[in-house]
mmCIF file of C-alpha atoms and ligand atoms in Angstrom:
data_model
loop_
_atom_site.group_PDB
_atom_site.id
_atom_site.type_symbol
_atom_site.label_atom_id
_atom_site.label_comp_id
_atom_site.label_asym_id
_atom_site.label_seq_id
_atom_site.Cartn_x
_atom_site.Cartn_y
_atom_site.Cartn_z
ATOM 1 C CA MET I 21 11.543 105.931 -62.906
ATOM 2 C CA THR I 22 8.812 106.793 -60.432
ATOM 3 C CA ALA I 23 9.609 107.468 -56.820
ATOM 4 C CA SER I 24 7.981 104.752 -54.714
ATOM 5 C CA THR I 25 5.916 106.642 -52.201
ATOM 6 C CA THR I 26 2.884 105.304 -50.373
ATOM 7 C CA ASP I 27 0.024 107.727 -50.962
ATOM 8 C CA GLU I 28 -2.288 106.291 -48.304
ATOM 9 C CA PRO I 29 -3.598 109.272 -46.331
ATOM 10 C CA ARG I 30 -2.185 109.269 -42.789
ATOM 11 C CA ASP I 31 -4.623 109.205 -39.907
ATOM 12 C CA PRO I 32 -4.508 112.864 -38.740
ATOM 13 C CA THR I 33 -5.425 111.768 -35.201
ATOM 14 C CA THR I 34 -2.224 109.818 -34.712
ATOM 15 C CA LEU I 35 0.367 112.109 -33.259
ATOM 16 C CA GLU I 36 3.818 111.276 -34.498
ATOM 17 C CA LEU I 37 6.389 112.119 -31.865
ATOM 18 C CA THR I 38 10.143 112.069 -32.303
ATOM 19 C CA THR I 39 13.014 112.542 -29.842
ATOM 20 C CA ILE I 40 16.256 114.463 -30.123
ATOM 21 C CA GLU I 41 19.135 113.386 -27.839
ATOM 22 C CA LEU I 42 21.907 115.873 -27.082
ATOM 23 C CA ALA I 43 24.979 114.626 -25.170
ATOM 24 C CA LYS I 44 27.793 116.798 -26.472
ATOM 25 C CA GLU I 45 31.232 116.606 -24.823
ATOM 26 C CA SER I 46 30.937 120.386 -24.268
ATOM 27 C CA MET I 47 27.770 119.976 -22.168
ATOM 28 C CA LYS I 48 29.622 119.903 -18.852
ATOM 29 C CA PHE I 49 30.512 122.002 -15.828
ATOM 30 C CA SER I 50 33.190 121.727 -13.163
ATOM 31 C CA ALA I 51 31.994 122.551 -9.670
ATOM 32 C CA GLY I 52 32.763 122.101 -6.007
ATOM 33 C CA HIS I 53 30.151 120.690 -3.644
ATOM 34 C CA PHE I 54 29.519 118.344 -0.754
ATOM 35 C CA THR I 55 26.622 115.907 -0.466
ATOM 36 C CA ILE I 56 24.706 116.052 2.799
ATOM 37 C CA PHE I 57 23.539 112.601 3.936
ATOM 38 C CA SER I 58 21.820 113.570 7.193
ATOM 39 C CA ALA I 59 21.689 116.273 9.872
ATOM 40 C CA ASP I 60 25.142 115.226 11.120
ATOM 41 C CA ARG I 61 26.848 113.506 8.155
ATOM 42 C CA ARG I 62 28.210 115.059 4.983
ATOM 43 C CA GLU I 63 31.127 114.699 2.592
ATOM 44 C CA ARG I 64 34.132 116.933 2.628
ATOM 45 C CA LEU I 65 34.140 119.709 0.053
ATOM 46 C CA HIS I 66 35.308 118.311 -3.302
ATOM 47 C CA GLY I 67 34.650 118.671 -7.011
ATOM 48 C CA HIS I 68 33.398 116.909 -10.096
ATOM 49 C CA ASN I 69 33.363 117.436 -13.804
ATOM 50 C CA PHE I 70 29.603 117.048 -14.226
ATOM 51 C CA ALA I 71 28.315 115.933 -17.634
ATOM 52 C CA VAL I 72 24.868 116.916 -18.887
ATOM 53 C CA SER I 73 22.655 115.322 -21.535
ATOM 54 C CA VAL I 74 19.160 116.292 -22.650
ATOM 55 C CA SER I 75 16.484 114.482 -24.635
ATOM 56 C CA LEU I 76 13.516 116.361 -26.095
ATOM 57 C CA THR I 77 10.371 114.668 -27.436
ATOM 58 C CA GLY I 78 7.944 116.573 -29.625
ATOM 59 C CA GLU I 79 6.153 116.946 -32.932
ATOM 60 C CA PRO I 80 8.308 117.272 -36.029
ATOM 61 C CA ASP I 81 7.019 119.952 -38.384
ATOM 62 C CA ASP I 82 6.150 119.478 -42.058
ATOM 63 C CA ASN I 83 9.831 119.945 -42.760
ATOM 64 C CA GLY I 84 10.653 116.933 -40.564
ATOM 65 C CA MET I 85 12.264 119.016 -37.816
ATOM 66 C CA MET I 86 11.457 119.697 -34.158
ATOM 67 C CA GLY I 87 13.201 123.026 -34.382
ATOM 68 C CA ASP I 88 16.921 123.560 -34.951
ATOM 69 C CA TYR I 89 18.761 121.447 -32.373
ATOM 70 C CA GLY I 90 21.585 123.980 -32.660
ATOM 71 C CA GLU I 91 19.280 126.294 -30.719
ATOM 72 C CA PHE I 92 18.656 123.588 -28.119
ATOM 73 C CA LYS I 93 22.423 123.053 -27.783
ATOM 74 C CA ARG I 94 23.066 126.786 -27.281
ATOM 75 C CA ILE I 95 20.475 126.924 -24.492
ATOM 76 C CA VAL I 96 21.902 123.856 -22.683
ATOM 77 C CA LEU I 97 25.485 125.108 -23.062
ATOM 78 C CA ASP I 98 24.461 128.437 -21.517
ATOM 79 C CA LEU I 99 22.943 126.601 -18.530
ATOM 80 C CA CYS I 100 26.144 124.554 -18.105
ATOM 81 C CA ARG I 101 28.249 127.728 -18.296
ATOM 82 C CA ASP I 102 26.146 129.260 -15.503
ATOM 83 C CA LEU I 103 27.241 126.426 -13.173
ATOM 84 C CA ASP I 104 30.888 126.149 -14.288
ATOM 85 C CA GLU I 105 33.718 126.841 -11.798
ATOM 86 C CA TRP I 106 31.611 127.630 -8.753
ATOM 87 C CA VAL I 107 31.209 126.127 -5.324
ATOM 88 C CA LEU I 108 27.559 125.034 -5.384
ATOM 89 C CA LEU I 109 25.581 125.120 -2.132
ATOM 90 C CA PRO I 110 21.959 124.033 -1.575
ATOM 91 C CA GLY I 111 19.673 126.943 -0.677
ATOM 92 C CA ARG I 112 16.850 124.627 0.413
ATOM 93 C CA SER I 113 18.678 122.046 2.535
ATOM 94 C CA PRO I 114 16.896 121.053 5.765
ATOM 95 C CA HIS I 115 20.341 120.579 7.359
ATOM 96 C CA LEU I 116 22.351 123.626 6.233
ATOM 97 C CA ILE I 117 21.928 127.256 7.312
ATOM 98 C CA LEU I 118 23.550 129.911 5.135
ATOM 99 C CA ARG I 119 24.533 133.326 6.519
ATOM 100 C CA GLU I 120 26.175 136.200 4.641
ATOM 101 C CA GLU I 121 28.533 138.599 6.415
ATOM 102 C CA GLY I 122 30.260 141.176 4.203
ATOM 103 C CA PRO I 123 32.344 139.355 1.591
ATOM 104 C CA TYR I 124 31.843 135.987 3.303
ATOM 105 C CA LEU I 125 29.163 133.312 3.265
ATOM 106 C CA PHE I 126 29.051 130.993 6.281
ATOM 107 C CA ALA I 127 27.423 127.564 6.043
ATOM 108 C CA GLU I 128 26.324 126.220 9.429
ATOM 109 C CA PHE I 129 26.171 122.424 9.508
ATOM 110 C CA ASP I 130 25.763 120.226 12.598
ATOM 111 C CA GLY I 131 27.115 122.948 14.896
ATOM 112 C CA HIS I 132 30.119 123.685 12.665
ATOM 113 C CA THR I 133 30.687 126.856 10.624
ATOM 114 C CA ILE I 134 32.109 126.454 7.118
ATOM 115 C CA PRO I 135 33.432 129.774 5.684
ATOM 116 C CA PHE I 136 33.349 130.661 1.989
ATOM 117 C CA LEU I 137 34.063 133.787 -0.041
ATOM 118 C CA ARG I 138 30.634 134.862 -1.262
ATOM 119 C CA SER I 139 32.138 135.499 -4.694
ATOM 120 C CA ASP I 140 33.122 131.814 -5.010
ATOM 121 C CA VAL I 141 29.667 130.443 -4.242
ATOM 122 C CA GLN I 142 26.405 129.928 -6.102
ATOM 123 C CA VAL I 143 23.450 129.086 -3.873
ATOM 124 C CA LEU I 144 21.039 126.942 -5.919
ATOM 125 C CA PRO I 145 17.294 126.469 -5.251
ATOM 126 C CA VAL I 146 17.884 122.792 -4.408
ATOM 127 C CA ARG I 147 17.676 120.644 -1.260
ATOM 128 C CA ASN I 148 21.103 119.046 -1.810
ATOM 129 C CA VAL I 149 23.797 119.340 -4.469
ATOM 130 C CA THR I 150 23.280 115.827 -5.810
ATOM 131 C CA VAL I 151 23.037 114.632 -9.403
ATOM 132 C CA GLU I 152 19.276 114.184 -9.028
ATOM 133 C CA GLU I 153 18.730 117.699 -7.680
ATOM 134 C CA LEU I 154 21.052 119.222 -10.300
ATOM 135 C CA ALA I 155 19.042 117.416 -12.996
ATOM 136 C CA ARG I 156 15.793 118.800 -11.513
ATOM 137 C CA HIS I 157 17.285 122.296 -11.379
ATOM 138 C CA LEU I 158 18.414 122.232 -15.024
ATOM 139 C CA CYS I 159 15.094 120.674 -16.141
ATOM 140 C CA SER I 160 13.074 123.372 -14.394
ATOM 141 C CA ARG I 161 15.280 126.134 -15.851
ATOM 142 C CA LEU I 162 14.764 124.699 -19.347
ATOM 143 C CA VAL I 163 10.985 124.623 -18.809
ATOM 144 C CA ASP I 164 10.406 127.687 -16.595
ATOM 145 C CA GLU I 165 12.476 130.070 -18.715
ATOM 146 C CA GLY I 166 10.500 128.748 -21.652
ATOM 147 C CA GLN I 167 13.391 129.069 -24.029
ATOM 148 C CA VAL I 168 13.291 125.454 -25.209
ATOM 149 C CA LEU I 169 9.498 125.382 -25.353
ATOM 150 C CA GLN I 170 9.501 128.379 -27.689
ATOM 151 C CA VAL I 171 11.716 126.597 -30.206
ATOM 152 C CA ALA I 172 9.425 123.700 -31.020
ATOM 153 C CA PRO I 173 6.207 121.978 -29.843
ATOM 154 C CA ILE I 174 7.942 119.962 -27.111
ATOM 155 C CA HIS I 175 5.840 117.320 -25.343
ATOM 156 C CA GLY I 176 8.469 116.230 -22.878
ATOM 157 C CA LEU I 177 12.106 116.525 -21.946
ATOM 158 C CA THR I 178 14.582 114.693 -19.752
ATOM 159 C CA VAL I 179 17.810 116.069 -18.300
ATOM 160 C CA LYS I 180 20.574 113.746 -17.076
ATOM 161 C CA VAL I 181 23.491 114.877 -14.888
ATOM 162 C CA SER I 182 26.463 112.601 -14.287
ATOM 163 C CA SER I 183 29.112 113.113 -11.571
ATOM 164 C CA GLY I 184 31.361 110.482 -13.138
ATOM 165 C CA PRO I 185 31.282 107.502 -15.490
ATOM 166 C CA GLY I 186 28.453 105.104 -14.702
ATOM 167 C CA GLN I 187 26.517 107.317 -12.260
ATOM 168 C CA LEU I 188 23.908 109.916 -13.034
ATOM 169 C CA GLY I 189 20.630 111.414 -11.958
ATOM 170 C CA SER I 190 17.792 112.438 -14.257
ATOM 171 C CA ALA I 191 14.671 114.597 -14.132
ATOM 172 C CA SER I 192 11.787 114.787 -16.621
ATOM 173 C CA TRP I 193 8.987 117.146 -17.576
ATOM 174 C CA GLN I 194 5.869 116.182 -19.534
ATOM 175 C CA ARG I 195 3.495 118.733 -21.096
ATOM 176 C CA GLY I 196 0.201 118.959 -19.265
ATOM 177 C CA THR I 197 1.532 117.599 -15.947
HETATM 178 N N1 LIG V 211 21.868 109.794 -4.523
HETATM 179 C C1 LIG V 211 23.107 110.333 -4.560
HETATM 180 N N2 LIG V 211 24.110 109.819 -3.810
HETATM 181 C C2 LIG V 211 25.343 110.381 -3.875
HETATM 182 C C3 LIG V 211 25.591 111.492 -4.698
HETATM 183 C C4 LIG V 211 24.512 112.027 -5.490
HETATM 184 O O1 LIG V 211 24.677 113.004 -6.232
HETATM 185 N N3 LIG V 211 23.303 111.416 -5.380
HETATM 186 N N4 LIG V 211 26.823 112.055 -4.733
HETATM 187 C C5 LIG V 211 27.813 111.587 -3.989
HETATM 188 C C6 LIG V 211 29.085 112.338 -3.969
HETATM 189 O O2 LIG V 211 29.107 113.427 -4.795
HETATM 190 C C7 LIG V 211 30.344 111.600 -4.207
HETATM 191 O O3 LIG V 211 31.428 112.470 -4.449
HETATM 192 C C8 LIG V 211 30.309 110.641 -5.350
HETATM 193 O O4 LIG V 211 31.393 109.892 -5.006
HETATM 194 P P1 LIG V 211 31.788 108.605 -5.752
HETATM 195 O O5 LIG V 211 30.605 107.737 -5.947
HETATM 196 O O6 LIG V 211 32.941 108.045 -5.032
HETATM 197 O O7 LIG V 211 32.221 109.205 -7.147
HETATM 198 P P2 LIG V 211 33.441 108.794 -7.960
HETATM 199 O O8 LIG V 211 33.384 109.602 -9.204
HETATM 200 O O9 LIG V 211 34.664 108.918 -7.107
HETATM 201 O O10 LIG V 211 33.125 107.282 -8.302
HETATM 202 P P3 LIG V 211 33.930 105.991 -7.908
HETATM 203 O O11 LIG V 211 32.891 104.887 -7.932
HETATM 204 O O12 LIG V 211 34.495 106.197 -6.525
HETATM 205 O O13 LIG V 211 34.984 105.817 -8.957
HETATM 206 C C9 LIG V 211 27.692 110.400 -3.141
HETATM 207 N N5 LIG V 211 26.339 109.867 -3.124
#
């Protein structure tokens, strides 16, 4: 019995890309935040169990793999762990001024001072703690720290962050942009 394989030579110029999707139940973080809608309107402080999913597009190797997705999972889980059980504040908001005094961090918003224990807060390099900005933040960490890009020839990746069923924000990176 002969294995039926087509022996036509493949066109070496056609780049065959594949995508890995990772949306594990464990890719999540619980955090407190408030969304700022304008210079004088925001939500009260509250929390979400945020869910994260990542898709990576790249070139499979001769072994039919784009790297071990176990490595990708470990990297994403580490990023989720970094954000878990913190109050997240935006460090780049046009409407919020942050001031540290001893063990406290004060957030000035619309003439009001919101006190926090500094040890409860992570200030993120984002303009607002929204699903779209959290997705951008995680996407840039995946790219800037280069970890994912060292695992396999990745051409693009997308990070999605959901604050609850049926609502999410996403951010993408494409090689060469
Ligand atoms: N563009 C965005 N708009 C809003 C965001 C956001 O991240 N990006 N986030 C919020 C708030 O976080 C808010 O807490 C979300 O509230 P809500 O939609 O009510 O979320 P629920 O999980 O309670 O969903 P239900 O539809 O109420 O069940 C607001 N806007």
